Amino acid sequence: MNRLDLASLGRSGRSPALDRKSLRTGVVHLGAGAFFRAHTAVYTEDAMLATGDTSWGISAVTGRSARVWEQLAPQDGLFSVTERGSGSGAARVVSSVTETLAGPRDPLAVVERIGDPGTRVVTLTVTEKGYRADPLTGRLDLGDPAVRADLDGAPPLTSVGQVARGLQLRMLRDAGPVSVVSCDNLSGNGDRLGALVADFADALPGSEGDRLRTWVGRSVSFPNTMVDRMVPATTPEDLDLVEGALGLRDEAAVIAEPFRQWVVEDRFAADRPRWESAGALFTDDVRPWEETKLRVLNAGHSLLAYLGLALGHRTIAECAADTAAAEAVHRLIHEEALPSLRLPGGLDGPAYAESVLARFANPALGHTTAKVAADGSQKIGPRLLPTVRAVLDGGGEPRWSALAVAAWMHHVATAGPRVEDPLAATLAGLLPDRRRAADVVPRLMGAGIFPGEVVADALFTGPVTHWYELIDAADTRALGKEIAL
Ligand code: CS2
């Protein structure tokens, strides 16, 4: 097996797009998974190629599993992105990663990199659960043992701990201002991360926290961003196909849809890559972009995932081709999500919705319902609850958001302790012996995800219970009929 790296690429007569000798590291990225590789790393490479400024090489930090490090590090940080779907371009080798750090094994190296004066931007794709926030309050979960250990001064293993300790090192060294850019699907992701770092500082003993907070307030910005690209998990078959196309074995290969988007709040504390020259949109008001994407795309995705699992669909595209599921997601978007939103200026809501539905239907992508269904306890809040609230506030019944929540509850009840979720043990512990709607729904309403006023509103819990019963009856025709009503 001839594995992709700088030497093998050279031997095959190709060279990386960027001149690696002139590359310097200016970005630290936490969470070097597939999404980062197909999105942030591509934008950063394109920005360097467009401007010729090669001071934005990325130090890619891997998260919890050692697997990602084993994929990237032996390949000199090189990996390929293969697009699938109409309009897909040729597979490309991305060369913007200059260094791969194993976050769990080498946390002090991560702190050191963030503290390096050459670092001016820290980006994060650590997924919703990576922030270790309480789903209801959004505050740092100080009861989490990993957060506690980081606060007690252990080499930090949580993302917020690594950022906070890295910033502390910058403060001590006077290493200069830095921007910390969350690229995860949370509304107000930058503001939230800033608040979590402040929570971390507040929980430090004595004056240590005050000093850090003051310095962060003066020298660090946390811009909000909206990121978008559908990136399925790479399968062993994908790796073989990519090997055939590249002529080299790429263990870090990623597959993605052709579409990509990045809207970034123009609020940087220091210099940054010219991501706009790679197609990113800079604006003063990211909120409407984030909320529109979360409530339309991500909420629709979650509905298709949970309903798809109940209906026996393996992929999102299969589910999007199911008449009943397609109608449900269409109605969620048009009847509840779009009316709840303040759309970004210039965005045509129905046209946006159609483009999202077309992307769900991309049959080449192989995005699995199981993958999108993961970590529901962290996703329901940002994706569905603002819509639920908006419909309730208008005196209506959030029928389609309730369907998504009911399908999630059914998934949790069916999977039991095997559910892929950071709250798996809590959720499984809440499940009653009997898995009927009247038993399950009230229990999961108390999982610490749904705010009290929503749980107390029969206009929400009523339809959730009703949909749960229908899903649980496993009568596809009856479910389809109800959706068509
Ligand atoms: C998906 C997202 O897995 C999920 O929860 O909804 O990862 C989605 O594919 C991306 O946000 C698209 O930008």
CSV table of N, CA and C in Angstrom, one decimal, residues 50 83 86 119 154 194 229 235 240 242 246 304 319 386 398 429 441 447 452 472 475:
chain,number,residue,atom,x,y,z
A,50,ALA,N,-5.3,32.0,-3.1
A,50,ALA,CA,-5.8,33.2,-3.8
A,50,ALA,C,-5.0,34.4,-3.4
A,83,GLU,N,-15.9,15.2,-3.9
A,83,GLU,CA,-17.3,15.6,-3.9
A,83,GLU,C,-18.2,14.6,-4.6
A,86,SER,N,-24.5,16.3,-8.0
A,86,SER,CA,-24.4,17.0,-9.3
A,86,SER,C,-23.6,18.3,-9.1
A,119,THR,N,0.3,32.2,16.4
A,119,THR,CA,-1.1,31.9,16.3
A,119,THR,C,-1.9,33.1,16.4
A,154,ALA,N,-5.2,20.2,35.7
A,154,ALA,CA,-4.6,19.1,35.0
A,154,ALA,C,-4.4,19.5,33.5
A,194,GLY,N,-17.5,32.3,24.0
A,194,GLY,CA,-17.0,33.4,24.8
A,194,GLY,C,-17.5,33.3,26.2
A,229,ARG,N,-21.9,22.5,5.1
A,229,ARG,CA,-21.5,21.5,4.1
A,229,ARG,C,-21.9,20.1,4.7
A,235,THR,N,-16.6,5.7,4.6
A,235,THR,CA,-16.7,4.3,4.8
A,235,THR,C,-15.4,3.6,4.2
A,240,ASP,N,-11.4,2.8,-0.5
A,240,ASP,CA,-10.9,2.0,-1.6
A,240,ASP,C,-11.2,2.8,-2.9
A,242,VAL,N,-11.4,6.0,-3.3
A,242,VAL,CA,-10.5,7.1,-3.4
A,242,VAL,C,-9.1,6.7,-3.7
A,246,LEU,N,-6.9,8.2,-6.7
A,246,LEU,CA,-5.7,9.0,-6.4
A,246,LEU,C,-4.5,8.2,-6.8
A,304,LEU,N,-35.7,14.1,9.3
A,304,LEU,CA,-35.5,13.0,8.4
A,304,LEU,C,-34.7,11.8,9.0
A,319,CYS,N,-34.6,8.5,2.8
A,319,CYS,CA,-35.8,9.0,3.6
A,319,CYS,C,-36.4,10.2,2.9
A,386,PRO,N,-36.4,26.8,19.3
A,386,PRO,CA,-36.8,28.2,18.9
A,386,PRO,C,-38.1,28.2,18.0
A,398,PRO,N,-47.2,23.5,17.4
A,398,PRO,CA,-46.0,23.2,16.6
A,398,PRO,C,-46.0,21.7,16.1
A,429,GLY,N,-31.6,5.9,31.8
A,429,GLY,CA,-32.1,5.8,33.2
A,429,GLY,C,-33.5,6.4,33.3
A,441,VAL,N,-43.0,9.7,26.9
A,441,VAL,CA,-43.0,11.1,26.6
A,441,VAL,C,-42.8,12.0,27.9
A,447,ALA,N,-35.8,15.4,30.7
A,447,ALA,CA,-34.4,15.0,30.5
A,447,ALA,C,-33.4,16.2,30.6
A,452,GLY,N,-39.1,24.5,31.0
A,452,GLY,CA,-40.4,24.2,31.8
A,452,GLY,C,-41.6,24.7,31.0
A,472,ASP,N,-44.9,4.5,17.1
A,472,ASP,CA,-44.8,3.3,17.8
A,472,ASP,C,-45.7,2.2,17.3
A,475,ASP,N,-47.3,1.5,11.9
A,475,ASP,CA,-48.3,1.4,10.8
A,475,ASP,C,-48.0,2.6,9.9
